[in-house]
mmCIF file of C-alpha atoms in Angstrom:
data_model
loop_
_atom_site.group_PDB
_atom_site.id
_atom_site.type_symbol
_atom_site.label_atom_id
_atom_site.label_comp_id
_atom_site.label_asym_id
_atom_site.label_seq_id
_atom_site.Cartn_x
_atom_site.Cartn_y
_atom_site.Cartn_z
ATOM 1 C CA ASP B 1 -9.160 29.726 26.159
ATOM 2 C CA SER B 2 -9.979 31.216 29.540
ATOM 3 C CA ILE B 3 -11.236 34.400 31.174
ATOM 4 C CA VAL B 4 -10.047 35.496 34.600
ATOM 5 C CA PHE B 5 -12.337 37.772 36.594
ATOM 6 C CA LYS B 6 -10.740 40.147 39.080
ATOM 7 C CA THR B 7 -12.500 42.069 41.822
ATOM 8 C CA ILE B 8 -11.136 45.621 41.744
ATOM 9 C CA GLU B 9 -12.311 48.819 43.408
ATOM 10 C CA ASP B 10 -13.924 51.094 40.818
ATOM 11 C CA THR B 11 -11.459 53.835 41.740
ATOM 12 C CA GLU B 12 -8.567 51.515 40.817
ATOM 13 C CA ALA B 13 -9.993 50.047 37.614
ATOM 14 C CA VAL B 14 -8.541 52.603 35.194
ATOM 15 C CA GLN B 15 -5.059 52.239 36.677
ATOM 16 C CA ALA B 16 -5.336 48.448 36.433
ATOM 17 C CA LEU B 17 -6.241 48.773 32.746
ATOM 18 C CA GLN B 18 -3.354 51.157 32.095
ATOM 19 C CA ASN B 19 -0.904 48.857 33.886
ATOM 20 C CA GLY B 20 -2.015 45.875 31.846
ATOM 21 C CA ASP B 21 -3.310 44.043 34.914
ATOM 22 C CA VAL B 22 -6.694 43.646 33.188
ATOM 23 C CA ASP B 23 -7.894 43.801 29.585
ATOM 24 C CA VAL B 24 -11.505 44.943 30.065
ATOM 25 C CA ILE B 25 -13.166 47.161 32.685
ATOM 26 C CA GLU B 26 -16.745 48.276 33.294
ATOM 27 C CA PRO B 27 -16.562 50.604 36.324
ATOM 28 C CA SER B 28 -19.881 51.271 38.068
ATOM 29 C CA GLY B 29 -21.061 54.860 38.457
ATOM 30 C CA PRO B 30 -18.472 56.362 36.079
ATOM 31 C CA THR B 31 -17.933 60.124 36.077
ATOM 32 C CA GLY B 32 -16.414 62.629 33.715
ATOM 33 C CA ASP B 33 -13.133 62.117 35.557
ATOM 34 C CA THR B 34 -13.291 58.382 34.809
ATOM 35 C CA LYS B 35 -13.750 59.110 31.117
ATOM 36 C CA ALA B 36 -10.933 61.669 31.080
ATOM 37 C CA GLN B 37 -8.526 59.253 32.792
ATOM 38 C CA ILE B 38 -9.228 56.549 30.222
ATOM 39 C CA GLU B 39 -8.874 58.973 27.320
ATOM 40 C CA GLY B 40 -5.577 60.100 28.840
ATOM 41 C CA ILE B 41 -4.084 56.609 28.511
ATOM 42 C CA GLY B 42 -3.922 57.006 24.749
ATOM 43 C CA GLU B 43 -4.172 54.602 21.822
ATOM 44 C CA SER B 44 -3.382 51.503 23.859
ATOM 45 C CA VAL B 45 -7.022 51.373 25.040
ATOM 46 C CA GLU B 46 -10.435 51.828 23.458
ATOM 47 C CA LEU B 47 -13.376 53.557 25.169
ATOM 48 C CA LEU B 48 -17.066 52.699 24.748
ATOM 49 C CA THR B 49 -19.896 54.749 26.280
ATOM 50 C CA GLY B 50 -23.659 54.415 26.244
ATOM 51 C CA THR B 51 -26.930 55.013 28.070
ATOM 52 C CA GLY B 52 -27.449 52.191 30.508
ATOM 53 C CA MET B 53 -30.480 50.894 32.391
ATOM 54 C CA THR B 54 -29.533 51.813 35.956
ATOM 55 C CA PHE B 55 -31.464 54.899 36.984
ATOM 56 C CA THR B 56 -31.138 57.295 39.911
ATOM 57 C CA HIS B 57 -34.238 58.489 41.755
ATOM 58 C CA VAL B 58 -35.483 59.918 45.054
ATOM 59 C CA ASP B 59 -37.962 57.739 46.952
ATOM 60 C CA LEU B 60 -40.366 59.445 49.362
ATOM 61 C CA ASP B 61 -41.831 58.436 52.727
ATOM 62 C CA GLN B 62 -45.581 58.432 52.028
ATOM 63 C CA SER B 63 -46.580 56.458 55.124
ATOM 64 C CA GLU B 64 -49.207 57.661 57.603
ATOM 65 C CA ASN B 65 -46.682 59.886 59.390
ATOM 66 C CA GLY B 66 -44.480 60.544 56.380
ATOM 67 C CA VAL B 67 -43.393 63.994 55.236
ATOM 68 C CA PHE B 68 -44.678 63.212 51.742
ATOM 69 C CA LYS B 69 -48.055 61.749 52.611
ATOM 70 C CA ASP B 70 -49.727 64.771 50.966
ATOM 71 C CA LEU B 71 -49.728 64.711 47.149
ATOM 72 C CA LYS B 72 -49.291 68.490 46.990
ATOM 73 C CA VAL B 73 -46.061 68.233 49.004
ATOM 74 C CA ARG B 74 -44.791 65.529 46.649
ATOM 75 C CA GLN B 75 -45.659 67.706 43.678
ATOM 76 C CA ALA B 76 -43.917 70.691 45.242
ATOM 77 C CA PHE B 77 -40.800 68.617 45.843
ATOM 78 C CA SER B 78 -40.848 67.491 42.210
ATOM 79 C CA LYS B 79 -41.083 71.093 41.044
ATOM 80 C CA CYS B 80 -38.034 72.272 42.984
ATOM 81 C CA ILE B 81 -35.545 69.494 42.162
ATOM 82 C CA PRO B 82 -33.114 70.762 39.471
ATOM 83 C CA ARG B 83 -33.129 67.620 37.359
ATOM 84 C CA GLN B 84 -31.654 69.147 34.201
ATOM 85 C CA ASP B 85 -28.839 70.704 36.219
ATOM 86 C CA ILE B 86 -28.119 67.309 37.786
ATOM 87 C CA VAL B 87 -27.947 65.665 34.342
ATOM 88 C CA ASP B 88 -25.698 68.425 33.009
ATOM 89 C CA LYS B 89 -23.243 68.085 35.883
ATOM 90 C CA PHE B 90 -23.128 64.337 36.496
ATOM 91 C CA VAL B 91 -24.202 62.526 33.323
ATOM 92 C CA LYS B 92 -23.340 64.647 30.292
ATOM 93 C CA PRO B 93 -19.586 64.613 31.050
ATOM 94 C CA VAL B 94 -19.784 60.873 30.274
ATOM 95 C CA ASP B 95 -22.568 60.899 27.665
ATOM 96 C CA ALA B 96 -23.075 64.217 25.882
ATOM 97 C CA GLU B 97 -26.495 63.083 24.603
ATOM 98 C CA ALA B 98 -27.884 62.342 28.089
ATOM 99 C CA THR B 99 -31.360 63.633 28.951
ATOM 100 C CA VAL B 100 -33.528 63.837 32.068
ATOM 101 C CA LEU B 101 -35.337 60.558 32.755
ATOM 102 C CA ASN B 102 -39.129 60.829 32.954
ATOM 103 C CA LEU B 103 -40.249 57.193 33.108
ATOM 104 C CA ARG B 104 -39.821 54.469 35.709
ATOM 105 C CA GLU B 105 -40.328 51.231 33.781
ATOM 106 C CA TYR B 106 -38.449 52.305 30.647
ATOM 107 C CA GLN B 107 -35.050 53.898 30.109
ATOM 108 C CA GLN B 108 -33.900 55.899 27.091
ATOM 109 C CA SER B 109 -31.911 52.947 25.703
ATOM 110 C CA GLN B 110 -35.157 51.028 25.155
ATOM 111 C CA PRO B 111 -37.023 51.489 21.842
ATOM 112 C CA GLU B 112 -40.398 51.914 23.566
ATOM 113 C CA TYR B 113 -39.287 54.903 25.666
ATOM 114 C CA ASP B 114 -40.445 57.755 23.403
ATOM 115 C CA GLU B 115 -43.782 56.095 22.607
ATOM 116 C CA VAL B 116 -44.583 55.515 26.268
ATOM 117 C CA LEU B 117 -43.480 59.027 27.257
ATOM 118 C CA LYS B 118 -45.767 60.548 24.625
ATOM 119 C CA ALA B 119 -48.687 58.503 25.968
ATOM 120 C CA ALA B 120 -48.031 59.546 29.579
ATOM 121 C CA PRO B 121 -48.027 63.378 29.565
ATOM 122 C CA ALA B 122 -47.978 63.627 33.376
ATOM 123 C CA ALA B 123 -44.500 62.091 33.299
ATOM 124 C CA SER B 124 -43.087 65.278 31.745
ATOM 125 C CA GLU B 125 -44.943 67.707 33.998
ATOM 126 C CA PHE B 126 -41.935 68.524 36.186
ATOM 127 C CA ASP B 127 -39.284 68.948 33.503
ATOM 128 C CA GLU B 128 -38.412 72.486 34.560
ATOM 129 C CA VAL B 129 -37.745 73.904 38.027
ATOM 130 C CA ASP B 130 -40.739 75.946 39.160
ATOM 131 C CA LEU B 131 -40.033 77.452 42.573
ATOM 132 C CA GLU B 132 -43.093 79.698 42.579
ATOM 133 C CA GLY B 133 -45.307 76.766 41.678
ATOM 134 C CA ALA B 134 -43.708 74.719 44.438
ATOM 135 C CA LYS B 135 -44.282 77.489 46.976
ATOM 136 C CA SER B 136 -47.956 77.719 45.986
ATOM 137 C CA LEU B 137 -48.435 73.991 46.417
ATOM 138 C CA MET B 138 -46.783 74.079 49.844
ATOM 139 C CA ALA B 139 -49.127 76.905 50.851
ATOM 140 C CA GLU B 140 -52.132 74.911 49.606
ATOM 141 C CA ALA B 141 -50.900 71.981 51.712
ATOM 142 C CA GLY B 142 -50.855 74.256 54.776
ATOM 143 C CA LYS B 143 -47.057 74.174 55.157
ATOM 144 C CA THR B 144 -46.270 77.589 56.616
ATOM 145 C CA ALA B 145 -42.826 76.690 58.017
ATOM 146 C CA PRO B 146 -39.913 74.976 56.260
ATOM 147 C CA VAL B 147 -40.472 71.215 56.077
ATOM 148 C CA ASP B 148 -37.458 69.150 57.166
ATOM 149 C CA VAL B 149 -36.474 66.438 54.683
ATOM 150 C CA ARG B 150 -33.771 64.000 55.788
ATOM 151 C CA MET B 151 -32.145 62.827 52.555
ATOM 152 C CA LEU B 152 -30.668 59.338 52.939
ATOM 153 C CA PHE B 153 -27.847 58.260 50.611
ATOM 154 C CA SER B 154 -24.674 56.195 50.572
ATOM 155 C CA ALA B 155 -21.913 57.721 52.693
ATOM 156 C CA SER B 156 -19.328 56.433 50.197
ATOM 157 C CA SER B 157 -20.802 58.290 47.201
ATOM 158 C CA GLN B 158 -19.520 61.776 46.517
ATOM 159 C CA VAL B 159 -21.896 62.045 43.566
ATOM 160 C CA ARG B 160 -24.904 61.403 45.820
ATOM 161 C CA ALA B 161 -23.622 64.015 48.261
ATOM 162 C CA ASP B 162 -23.189 66.553 45.452
ATOM 163 C CA ILE B 163 -26.673 65.843 44.074
ATOM 164 C CA THR B 164 -28.150 66.339 47.539
ATOM 165 C CA ALA B 165 -26.375 69.694 47.788
ATOM 166 C CA LEU B 166 -27.911 70.810 44.470
ATOM 167 C CA ILE B 167 -31.364 69.722 45.630
ATOM 168 C CA LYS B 168 -30.888 71.634 48.893
ATOM 169 C CA ASP B 169 -29.822 74.817 47.077
ATOM 170 C CA SER B 170 -33.043 74.737 45.084
ATOM 171 C CA CYS B 171 -35.666 73.174 47.347
ATOM 172 C CA ASP B 172 -34.729 75.208 50.416
ATOM 173 C CA GLN B 173 -36.102 78.159 48.436
ATOM 174 C CA ALA B 174 -39.460 76.418 48.021
ATOM 175 C CA GLY B 175 -40.380 75.661 51.625
ATOM 176 C CA PHE B 176 -38.196 72.650 52.397
ATOM 177 C CA ASN B 177 -35.141 72.197 54.590
ATOM 178 C CA ILE B 178 -33.037 69.446 53.037
ATOM 179 C CA ILE B 179 -30.874 67.670 55.617
ATOM 180 C CA ALA B 180 -28.104 65.537 54.112
ATOM 181 C CA SER B 181 -28.103 62.134 55.835
ATOM 182 C CA PRO B 182 -25.236 60.031 54.453
ATOM 183 C CA ASP B 183 -25.084 56.543 55.939
ATOM 184 C CA ALA B 184 -22.638 53.689 55.414
ATOM 185 C CA GLU B 185 -25.492 51.248 56.100
ATOM 186 C CA TRP B 186 -28.060 53.072 53.990
ATOM 187 C CA THR B 187 -29.472 49.898 52.421
ATOM 188 C CA THR B 188 -30.558 48.574 55.811
ATOM 189 C CA LYS B 189 -32.139 51.932 56.667
ATOM 190 C CA LEU B 190 -34.545 51.752 53.708
ATOM 191 C CA ASP B 191 -36.712 49.349 55.688
ATOM 192 C CA GLU B 192 -36.685 51.641 58.736
ATOM 193 C CA LEU B 193 -39.486 54.111 58.113
ATOM 194 C CA GLY B 194 -39.077 57.115 60.359
ATOM 195 C CA SER B 195 -35.305 57.180 59.939
ATOM 196 C CA TRP B 196 -35.470 59.032 56.593
ATOM 197 C CA ASP B 197 -37.860 61.195 54.596
ATOM 198 C CA ALA B 198 -36.322 60.885 51.135
ATOM 199 C CA ALA B 199 -33.837 58.319 49.853
ATOM 200 C CA LEU B 200 -31.482 58.940 46.931
ATOM 201 C CA PHE B 201 -30.313 55.742 45.236
ATOM 202 C CA GLY B 202 -30.495 53.720 42.024
ATOM 203 C CA TRP B 203 -32.445 50.825 40.587
ATOM 204 C CA ALA B 204 -31.054 48.543 37.872
ATOM 205 C CA GLY B 205 -33.645 48.365 35.109
ATOM 206 C CA SER B 206 -33.940 44.948 33.529
ATOM 207 C CA GLY B 207 -36.342 45.269 30.610
ATOM 208 C CA LEU B 208 -38.255 42.305 32.062
ATOM 209 C CA VAL B 209 -42.032 42.706 32.094
ATOM 210 C CA ALA B 210 -42.855 42.273 35.779
ATOM 211 C CA SER B 211 -39.562 42.742 37.624
ATOM 212 C CA GLY B 212 -40.655 46.151 38.940
ATOM 213 C CA GLN B 213 -43.904 44.987 40.519
ATOM 214 C CA SER B 214 -42.439 44.685 44.023
ATOM 215 C CA ILE B 215 -41.246 48.304 43.822
ATOM 216 C CA TYR B 216 -44.591 49.920 42.994
ATOM 217 C CA ASP B 217 -47.237 47.527 44.336
ATOM 218 C CA SER B 218 -48.849 48.672 47.609
ATOM 219 C CA GLU B 219 -47.609 45.529 49.360
ATOM 220 C CA GLY B 220 -44.326 45.285 47.464
ATOM 221 C CA VAL B 221 -41.236 44.509 49.548
ATOM 222 C CA GLN B 222 -39.245 47.165 47.664
ATOM 223 C CA ASN B 223 -41.937 49.816 48.078
ATOM 224 C CA TYR B 224 -39.942 51.427 50.885
ATOM 225 C CA GLY B 225 -41.955 54.662 51.012
ATOM 226 C CA LYS B 226 -45.299 52.799 51.394
ATOM 227 C CA PHE B 227 -46.937 54.306 48.324
ATOM 228 C CA LYS B 228 -50.497 53.030 47.888
ATOM 229 C CA SER B 229 -52.675 53.019 44.774
ATOM 230 C CA GLU B 230 -55.463 50.571 43.955
ATOM 231 C CA LYS B 231 -55.206 51.472 40.275
ATOM 232 C CA VAL B 232 -51.456 50.791 40.191
ATOM 233 C CA ASP B 233 -51.994 47.465 41.975
ATOM 234 C CA GLU B 234 -54.674 46.456 39.458
ATOM 235 C CA LEU B 235 -52.482 47.398 36.513
ATOM 236 C CA TRP B 236 -49.572 45.379 37.883
ATOM 237 C CA ASP B 237 -51.759 42.333 38.465
ATOM 238 C CA GLU B 238 -52.824 42.475 34.828
ATOM 239 C CA ILE B 239 -49.310 43.161 33.534
ATOM 240 C CA ALA B 240 -47.853 40.237 35.473
ATOM 241 C CA ALA B 241 -50.440 37.865 33.999
ATOM 242 C CA THR B 242 -50.137 39.067 30.385
ATOM 243 C CA THR B 243 -47.948 37.445 27.735
ATOM 244 C CA ASP B 244 -49.082 39.674 24.862
ATOM 245 C CA ALA B 245 -46.243 42.199 24.401
ATOM 246 C CA ASP B 246 -48.494 44.779 22.701
ATOM 247 C CA LYS B 247 -51.011 44.619 25.545
ATOM 248 C CA VAL B 248 -48.216 44.956 28.125
ATOM 249 C CA LEU B 249 -47.035 48.112 26.371
ATOM 250 C CA GLU B 250 -50.506 49.671 26.544
ATOM 251 C CA LEU B 251 -50.900 48.709 30.199
ATOM 252 C CA LYS B 252 -47.518 50.195 31.062
ATOM 253 C CA LYS B 253 -48.491 53.452 29.379
ATOM 254 C CA GLU B 254 -51.372 53.656 31.864
ATOM 255 C CA LEU B 255 -49.038 52.628 34.677
ATOM 256 C CA GLU B 256 -46.465 55.313 33.884
ATOM 257 C CA GLU B 257 -49.168 57.995 33.747
ATOM 258 C CA GLU B 258 -50.602 56.942 37.102
ATOM 259 C CA LEU B 259 -47.204 56.725 38.841
ATOM 260 C CA ALA B 260 -46.378 60.205 37.533
ATOM 261 C CA LYS B 261 -49.725 61.725 38.543
ATOM 262 C CA GLN B 262 -49.396 60.313 42.050
ATOM 263 C CA VAL B 263 -45.658 61.186 42.218
ATOM 264 C CA TYR B 264 -44.538 57.760 43.376
ATOM 265 C CA ASN B 265 -40.986 59.147 43.466
ATOM 266 C CA VAL B 266 -38.824 61.639 41.614
ATOM 267 C CA VAL B 267 -36.807 60.070 38.799
ATOM 268 C CA LEU B 268 -33.618 61.914 37.891
ATOM 269 C CA TYR B 269 -31.478 60.250 35.225
ATOM 270 C CA THR B 270 -30.314 57.047 33.620
ATOM 271 C CA GLN B 271 -26.683 56.328 34.336
ATOM 272 C CA ALA B 272 -24.210 56.706 31.483
ATOM 273 C CA ASP B 273 -21.948 53.668 31.316
ATOM 274 C CA ILE B 274 -18.340 53.175 30.334
ATOM 275 C CA VAL B 275 -16.547 50.102 29.022
ATOM 276 C CA ALA B 276 -12.865 50.266 28.222
ATOM 277 C CA HIS B 277 -10.511 47.609 26.898
ATOM 278 C CA THR B 278 -7.000 47.201 25.620
ATOM 279 C CA SER B 279 -6.640 47.740 21.886
ATOM 280 C CA GLY B 280 -5.605 44.125 21.485
ATOM 281 C CA MET B 281 -9.082 42.943 22.468
ATOM 282 C CA GLU B 282 -11.617 42.467 19.686
ATOM 283 C CA ASN B 283 -15.424 42.047 19.670
ATOM 284 C CA VAL B 284 -15.932 43.753 23.045
ATOM 285 C CA VAL B 285 -19.394 45.353 22.714
ATOM 286 C CA TYR B 286 -21.188 47.562 25.236
ATOM 287 C CA ASN B 287 -24.494 46.139 26.511
ATOM 288 C CA PRO B 288 -26.826 48.321 28.646
ATOM 289 C CA THR B 289 -28.601 45.389 30.305
ATOM 290 C CA GLN B 290 -27.758 43.567 33.520
ATOM 291 C CA SER B 291 -25.841 41.008 31.455
ATOM 292 C CA GLY B 292 -22.957 43.467 31.395
ATOM 293 C CA VAL B 293 -19.941 43.553 29.140
ATOM 294 C CA THR B 294 -19.371 39.785 29.218
ATOM 295 C CA TRP B 295 -22.664 39.115 27.396
ATOM 296 C CA ASN B 296 -20.748 38.113 24.250
ATOM 297 C CA ALA B 297 -17.460 36.999 25.810
ATOM 298 C CA TYR B 298 -17.550 33.813 23.737
ATOM 299 C CA LYS B 299 -16.756 36.044 20.733
ATOM 300 C CA TRP B 300 -13.839 37.875 22.303
ATOM 301 C CA THR B 301 -10.365 37.488 20.888
ATOM 302 C CA LYS B 302 -7.075 38.861 22.142
ATOM 303 C CA GLN B 303 -4.057 39.610 20.026
ATOM 304 C CA ALA B 304 -0.782 38.327 21.390
#
């Protein structure tokens, strides 16, 4: 007859479920430890996992004075980031089928993902770490000394800190000097060009046709690194004015290829999600979209 929503810290959600304080949880940014804790409760709860639509990426300062203004430096950075290692350590413990993300407008949970990826070969160019290739590109860009890269991320996220450490271990061998820059107010810093060189955070994919325009358009308010591309702008203008789904798909294939060729940013992985509920709850179904677990709450039932 009623549903009560409770605001609980993600770190306390599993305990609340085990204590019977709540019947359903959907903790954000779950880890292998989260999954293990839920499994440890036993048969009194049920666990659901899946590939979501929130994806982690590294944005790059491409402004006039930005470290990543030069395409060759962006390409070198892409070549040294150990993306598969990051997926293996931080995503596969939750979702064993997790893979490296190579697109920006589509996530693996969407049926169009494989078709778009096949049509945008540049998107898979940096699948493997290539330190020698990265070094060559840095030399071509005239970078003879290590290039400092201040990596901005949330000070409250241990996962972001650990990912930054992995990137440093690899990219410091390719001509960069990664400087971890955790900040409690990191969201406000995104608008402060000059205070960071790379920013590690996540976007929540929506599946909506034009929701990403403000991220990639040259004048977009969420284009924090000041990426500029006339071709990308033209594609977005056409996408935003198109209601033909088949045409949108073809336009986004071009868009994905262009964003990859120009290295708008470095995409890492799609977050694996967890939903858990007491065994007495029925019809709780995982949903990867922004609607969240309550998308079908009108169908839920709870045994006394």
